Tab-separated table of C-alpha atoms and ligand atoms in Angstrom:
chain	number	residue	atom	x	y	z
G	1	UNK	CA	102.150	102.516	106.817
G	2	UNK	CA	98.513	103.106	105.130
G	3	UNK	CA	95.522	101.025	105.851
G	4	UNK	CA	93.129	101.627	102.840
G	5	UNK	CA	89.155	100.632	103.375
G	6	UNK	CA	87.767	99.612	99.932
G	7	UNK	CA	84.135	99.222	100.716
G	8	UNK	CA	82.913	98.248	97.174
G	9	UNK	CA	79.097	98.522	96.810
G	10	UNK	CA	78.225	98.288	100.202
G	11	UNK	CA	77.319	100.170	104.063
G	12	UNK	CA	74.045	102.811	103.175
G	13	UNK	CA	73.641	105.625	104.879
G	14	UNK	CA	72.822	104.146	108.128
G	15	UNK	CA	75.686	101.773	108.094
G	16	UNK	CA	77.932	104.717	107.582
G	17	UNK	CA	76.475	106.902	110.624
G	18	UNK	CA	77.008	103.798	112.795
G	19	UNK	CA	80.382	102.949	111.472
G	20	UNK	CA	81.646	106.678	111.933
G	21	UNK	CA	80.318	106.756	115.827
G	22	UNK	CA	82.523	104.297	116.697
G	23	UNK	CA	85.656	106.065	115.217
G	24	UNK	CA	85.182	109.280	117.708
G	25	UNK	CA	86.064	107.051	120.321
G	26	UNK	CA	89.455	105.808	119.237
G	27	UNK	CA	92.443	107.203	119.246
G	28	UNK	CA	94.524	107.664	115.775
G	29	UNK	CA	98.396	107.568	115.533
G	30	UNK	CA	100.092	109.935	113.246
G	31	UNK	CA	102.055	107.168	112.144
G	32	UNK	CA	99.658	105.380	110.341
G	33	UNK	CA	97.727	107.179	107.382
G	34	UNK	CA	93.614	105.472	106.365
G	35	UNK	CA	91.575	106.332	103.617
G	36	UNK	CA	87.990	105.378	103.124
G	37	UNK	CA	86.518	104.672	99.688
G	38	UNK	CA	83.059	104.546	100.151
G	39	UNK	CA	80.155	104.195	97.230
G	40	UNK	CA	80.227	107.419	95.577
G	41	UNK	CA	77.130	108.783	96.360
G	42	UNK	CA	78.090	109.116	100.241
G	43	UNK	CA	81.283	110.779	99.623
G	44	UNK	CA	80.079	113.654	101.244
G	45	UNK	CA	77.930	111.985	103.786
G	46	UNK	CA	81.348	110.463	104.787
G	47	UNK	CA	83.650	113.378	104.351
G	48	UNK	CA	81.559	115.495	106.752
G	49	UNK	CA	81.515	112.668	109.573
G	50	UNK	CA	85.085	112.143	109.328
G	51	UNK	CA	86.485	115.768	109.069
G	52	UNK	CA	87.817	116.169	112.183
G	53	UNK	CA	89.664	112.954	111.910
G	54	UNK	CA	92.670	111.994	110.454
G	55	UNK	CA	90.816	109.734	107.515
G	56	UNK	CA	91.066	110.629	104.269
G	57	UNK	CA	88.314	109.818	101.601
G	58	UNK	CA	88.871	108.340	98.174
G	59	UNK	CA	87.508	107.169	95.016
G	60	UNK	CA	86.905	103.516	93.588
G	61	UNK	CA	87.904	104.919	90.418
G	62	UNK	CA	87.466	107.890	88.047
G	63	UNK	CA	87.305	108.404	84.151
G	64	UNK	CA	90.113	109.533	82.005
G	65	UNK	CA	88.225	112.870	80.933
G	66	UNK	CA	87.281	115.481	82.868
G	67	UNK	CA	83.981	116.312	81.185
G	68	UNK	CA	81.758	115.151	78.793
G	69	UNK	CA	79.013	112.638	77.719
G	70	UNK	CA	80.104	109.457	79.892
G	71	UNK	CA	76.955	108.147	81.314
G	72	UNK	CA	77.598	106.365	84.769
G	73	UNK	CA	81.486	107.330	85.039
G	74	UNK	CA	82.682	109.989	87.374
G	75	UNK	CA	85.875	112.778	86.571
G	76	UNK	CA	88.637	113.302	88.537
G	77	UNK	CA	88.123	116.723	88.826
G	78	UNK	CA	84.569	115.839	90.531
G	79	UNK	CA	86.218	113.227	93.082
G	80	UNK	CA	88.876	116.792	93.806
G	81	UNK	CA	86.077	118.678	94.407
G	82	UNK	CA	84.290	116.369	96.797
G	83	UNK	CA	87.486	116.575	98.939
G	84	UNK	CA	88.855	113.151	97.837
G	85	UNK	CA	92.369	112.432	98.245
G	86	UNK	CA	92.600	108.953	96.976
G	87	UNK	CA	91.597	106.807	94.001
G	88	UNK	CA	91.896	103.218	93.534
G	89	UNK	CA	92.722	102.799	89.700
G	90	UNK	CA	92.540	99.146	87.692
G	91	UNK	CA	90.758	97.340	90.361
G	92	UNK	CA	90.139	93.803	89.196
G	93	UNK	CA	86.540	94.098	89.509
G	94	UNK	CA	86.432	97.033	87.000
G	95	UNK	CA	88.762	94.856	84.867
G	96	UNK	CA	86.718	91.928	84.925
G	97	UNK	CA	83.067	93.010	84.935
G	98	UNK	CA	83.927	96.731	83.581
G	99	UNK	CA	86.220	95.773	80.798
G	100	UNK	CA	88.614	97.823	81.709
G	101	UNK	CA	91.660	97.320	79.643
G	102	UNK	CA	95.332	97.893	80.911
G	103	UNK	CA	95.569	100.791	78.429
G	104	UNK	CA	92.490	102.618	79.779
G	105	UNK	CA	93.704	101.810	83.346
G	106	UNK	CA	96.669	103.644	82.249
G	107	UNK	CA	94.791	106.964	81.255
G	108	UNK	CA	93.094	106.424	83.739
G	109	UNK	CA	95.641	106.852	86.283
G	110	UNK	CA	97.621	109.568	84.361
G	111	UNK	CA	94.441	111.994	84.390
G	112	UNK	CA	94.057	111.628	88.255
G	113	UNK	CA	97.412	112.043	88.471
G	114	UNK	CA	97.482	115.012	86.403
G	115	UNK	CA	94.000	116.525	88.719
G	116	UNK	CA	96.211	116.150	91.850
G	117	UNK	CA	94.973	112.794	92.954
G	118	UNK	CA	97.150	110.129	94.800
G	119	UNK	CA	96.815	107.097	92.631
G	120	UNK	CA	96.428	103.464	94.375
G	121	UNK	CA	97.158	101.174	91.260
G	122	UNK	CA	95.943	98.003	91.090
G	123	UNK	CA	97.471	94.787	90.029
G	124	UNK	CA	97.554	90.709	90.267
G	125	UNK	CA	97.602	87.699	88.779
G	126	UNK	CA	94.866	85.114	89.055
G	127	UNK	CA	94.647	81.596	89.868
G	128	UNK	CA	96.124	79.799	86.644
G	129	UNK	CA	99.012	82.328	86.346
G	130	UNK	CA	100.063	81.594	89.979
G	131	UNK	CA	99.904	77.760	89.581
G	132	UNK	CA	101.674	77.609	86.356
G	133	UNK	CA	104.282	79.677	87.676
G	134	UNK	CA	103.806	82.823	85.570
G	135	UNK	CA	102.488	85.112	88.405
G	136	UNK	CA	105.473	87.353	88.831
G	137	UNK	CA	106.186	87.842	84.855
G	138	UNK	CA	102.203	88.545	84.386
G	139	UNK	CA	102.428	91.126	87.026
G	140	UNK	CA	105.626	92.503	85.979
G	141	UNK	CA	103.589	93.042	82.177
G	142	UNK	CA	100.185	94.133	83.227
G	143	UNK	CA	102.020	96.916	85.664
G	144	UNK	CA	104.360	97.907	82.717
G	145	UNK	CA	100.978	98.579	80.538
G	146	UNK	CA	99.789	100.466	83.444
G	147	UNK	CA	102.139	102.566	84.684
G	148	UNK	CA	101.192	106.425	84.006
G	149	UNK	CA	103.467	108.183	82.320
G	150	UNK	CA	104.704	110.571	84.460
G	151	UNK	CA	104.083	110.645	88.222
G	152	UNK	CA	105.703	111.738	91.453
G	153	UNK	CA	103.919	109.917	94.052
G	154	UNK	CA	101.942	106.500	93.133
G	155	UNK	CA	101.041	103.318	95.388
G	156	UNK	CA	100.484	100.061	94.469
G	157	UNK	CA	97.979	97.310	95.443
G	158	UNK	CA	99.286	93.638	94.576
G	159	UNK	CA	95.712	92.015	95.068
G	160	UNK	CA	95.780	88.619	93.412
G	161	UNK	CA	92.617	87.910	92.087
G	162	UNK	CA	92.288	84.326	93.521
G	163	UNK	CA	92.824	86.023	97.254
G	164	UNK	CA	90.078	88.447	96.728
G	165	UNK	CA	86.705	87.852	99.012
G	166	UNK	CA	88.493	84.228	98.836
G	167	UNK	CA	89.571	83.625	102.173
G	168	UNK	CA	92.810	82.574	100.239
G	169	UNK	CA	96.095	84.099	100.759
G	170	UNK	CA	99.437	83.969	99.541
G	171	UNK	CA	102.484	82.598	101.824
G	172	UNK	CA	104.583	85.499	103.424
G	173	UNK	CA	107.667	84.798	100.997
G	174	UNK	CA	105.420	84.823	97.945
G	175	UNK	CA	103.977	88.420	99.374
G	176	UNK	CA	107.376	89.725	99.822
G	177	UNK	CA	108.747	88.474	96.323
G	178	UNK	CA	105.951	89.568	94.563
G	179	UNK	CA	105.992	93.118	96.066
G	180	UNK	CA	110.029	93.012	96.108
G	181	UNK	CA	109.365	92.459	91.782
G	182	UNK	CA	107.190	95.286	91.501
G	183	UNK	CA	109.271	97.965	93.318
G	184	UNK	CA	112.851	96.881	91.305
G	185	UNK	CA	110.228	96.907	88.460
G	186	UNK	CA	109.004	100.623	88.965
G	187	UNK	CA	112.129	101.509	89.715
G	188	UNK	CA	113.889	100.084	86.871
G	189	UNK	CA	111.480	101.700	83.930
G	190	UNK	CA	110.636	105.015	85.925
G	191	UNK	CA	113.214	105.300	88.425
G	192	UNK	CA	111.446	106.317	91.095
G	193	UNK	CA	110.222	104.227	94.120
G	194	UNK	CA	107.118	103.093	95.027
G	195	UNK	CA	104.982	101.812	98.405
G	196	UNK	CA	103.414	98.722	97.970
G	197	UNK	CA	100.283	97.638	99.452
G	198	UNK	CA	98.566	93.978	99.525
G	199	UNK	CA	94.963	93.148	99.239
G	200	UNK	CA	93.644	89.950	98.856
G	201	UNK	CA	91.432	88.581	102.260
G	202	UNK	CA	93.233	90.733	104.359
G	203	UNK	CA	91.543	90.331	108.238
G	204	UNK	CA	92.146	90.391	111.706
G	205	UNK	CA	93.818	87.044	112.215
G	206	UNK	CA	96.181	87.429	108.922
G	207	UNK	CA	97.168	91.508	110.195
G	208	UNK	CA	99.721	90.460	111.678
G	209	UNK	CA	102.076	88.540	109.427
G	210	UNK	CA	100.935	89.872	106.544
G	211	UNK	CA	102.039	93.342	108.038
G	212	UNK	CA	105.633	91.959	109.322
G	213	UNK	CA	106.586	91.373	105.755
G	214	UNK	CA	109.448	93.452	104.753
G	215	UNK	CA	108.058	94.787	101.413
G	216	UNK	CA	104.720	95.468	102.566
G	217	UNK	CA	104.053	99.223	103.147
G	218	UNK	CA	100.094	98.805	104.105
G	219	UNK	CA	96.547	96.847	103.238
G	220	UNK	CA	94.051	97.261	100.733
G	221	UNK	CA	91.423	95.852	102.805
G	222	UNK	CA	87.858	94.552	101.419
G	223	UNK	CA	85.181	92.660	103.391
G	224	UNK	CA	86.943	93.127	106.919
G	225	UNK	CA	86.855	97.211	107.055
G	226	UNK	CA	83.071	96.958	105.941
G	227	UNK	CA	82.948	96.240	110.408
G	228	UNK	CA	84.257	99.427	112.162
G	229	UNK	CA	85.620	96.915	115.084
G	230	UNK	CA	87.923	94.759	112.333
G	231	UNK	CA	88.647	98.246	110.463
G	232	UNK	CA	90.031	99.389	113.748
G	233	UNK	CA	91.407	95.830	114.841
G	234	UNK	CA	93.431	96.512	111.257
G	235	UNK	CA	94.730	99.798	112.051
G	236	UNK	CA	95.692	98.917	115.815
G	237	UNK	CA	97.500	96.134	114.395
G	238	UNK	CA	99.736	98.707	112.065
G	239	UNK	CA	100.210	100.906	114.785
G	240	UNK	CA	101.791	97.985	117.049
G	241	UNK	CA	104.016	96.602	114.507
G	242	UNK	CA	105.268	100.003	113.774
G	243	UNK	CA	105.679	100.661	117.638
G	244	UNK	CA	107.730	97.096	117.491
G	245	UNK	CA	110.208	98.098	115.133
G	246	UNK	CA	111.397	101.072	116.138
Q	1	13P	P1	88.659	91.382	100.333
Q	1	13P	O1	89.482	91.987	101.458
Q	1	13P	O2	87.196	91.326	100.633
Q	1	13P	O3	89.253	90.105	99.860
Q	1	13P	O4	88.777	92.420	99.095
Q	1	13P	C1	90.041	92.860	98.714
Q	1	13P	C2	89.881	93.956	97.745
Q	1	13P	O5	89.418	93.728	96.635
Q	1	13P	C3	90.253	95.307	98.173
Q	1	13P	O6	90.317	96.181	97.099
């Protein structure tokens, strides 16, 4: 089970202190693995606050090169050497305000790959494609474009763009068919499985049966991990359901 904390553009310096205090008094499981991605100037900030925890940093995203004149983009190899284990690849906000196209995303993903990086890869359909009944064969496409090349470990995040920051989810048996297409999809072109997480207006009051879905193997989680109580609401959450079905 992974609970992932995408914190966009947001918590300064401050925010981060306060947020991190609260985490030395809670006790982690094992069986649940977190991973912060915090703006990428405080990587370090956060990395040194959270050592002695088991919290793993990662990046929003990284370039396809490792060097070179890309004003504004950050390698791989940097987010490596700042200790990050994580990236998030393909977001939707770097595909909609960033450009990003599928086939960068897909570079993208096989150079982090390649610089020892565990790749979070980011797909979803939005609004139209879900109405007009298209959702699963638009996600079944855009992750085909996607997909690296050649990888041993990769996650991915079905975020749907309508759910994001939304409020807006979709019903536990479109959840578990969506993820249920993506893993026979993986599997089918790459043969090799893959964890599935969902993201989309994930909070405390939705944890729970978003979590007892059968194909869902952890959260991307926005707005409600920017509050270290709901972050930690989140995780408790994973930890119980896990404790229930053993
Ligand atoms: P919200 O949880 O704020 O909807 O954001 C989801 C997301 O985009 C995580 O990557």
């Amino acid at each position: 089970m992974f609970i992932a904390a995408n914190w966009k553009m947001n918590l300064d310096k401050v925010s981060i202190s306060k947020f991190c205090d609260d985490l030395y008094n809670y006790k982690f499981s094992s069986k649940v693995e977190a991973c912060i991605f915090p703006s990428l100037p405080y990587m370090d900030y956060l990395n040194n606050l959270i050592k002695k925890l088991p919290i793993s940093v990662g990046g929003q995203n990284c370039h396809y090169k490792s060097h070179g004149a890309f004003t504004g983009e950050v390698s791989p190899k940097f987010l490596r050497d700042t200790g990050c284990e994580y990236v998030i690849i393909g977001h939707s906000e770097r595909r909609s305000i960033n450009n990003e196209s599928d086939n960068e995303i897909k570079l993208r993903a096989q150079s982090a790959i390649d610089t020892n990086l565990k790749v979070i890869l980011c797909v979803g359909e939005n609004l139209s494609h879900r109405e007009k009944g298209y959702a699963l064969k638009f996600v079944e496409q855009q992750l085909l474009k996607c997909l690296p090349n050649d990888f041993k470990n990769l996650l991915v995040a079905y975020e749907p763009v309508w759910s994001i920051g939304t409020g807006k989810i979709p019903n536990v048996s479109e959840i578990n068919e969506m993820h249920d297409h993506i893993k026979k999809v993986v599997l089918k072109n790459t043969n090799k499985k893959v964890k599935v997480l969902y993201g989309g207006s994930v909070n405390v009051e939705n944890i729970d049966s978003i979590l007892n879905v059968i194909n869902v193997d952890g959260v991307l989680v926005g707005g409600a991990s920017l509050k270290v109580k709901d972050f930690l609401a989140i995780y408790s959450a994973a930890v119980k359901h896990l404790n229930n079905s053993i």
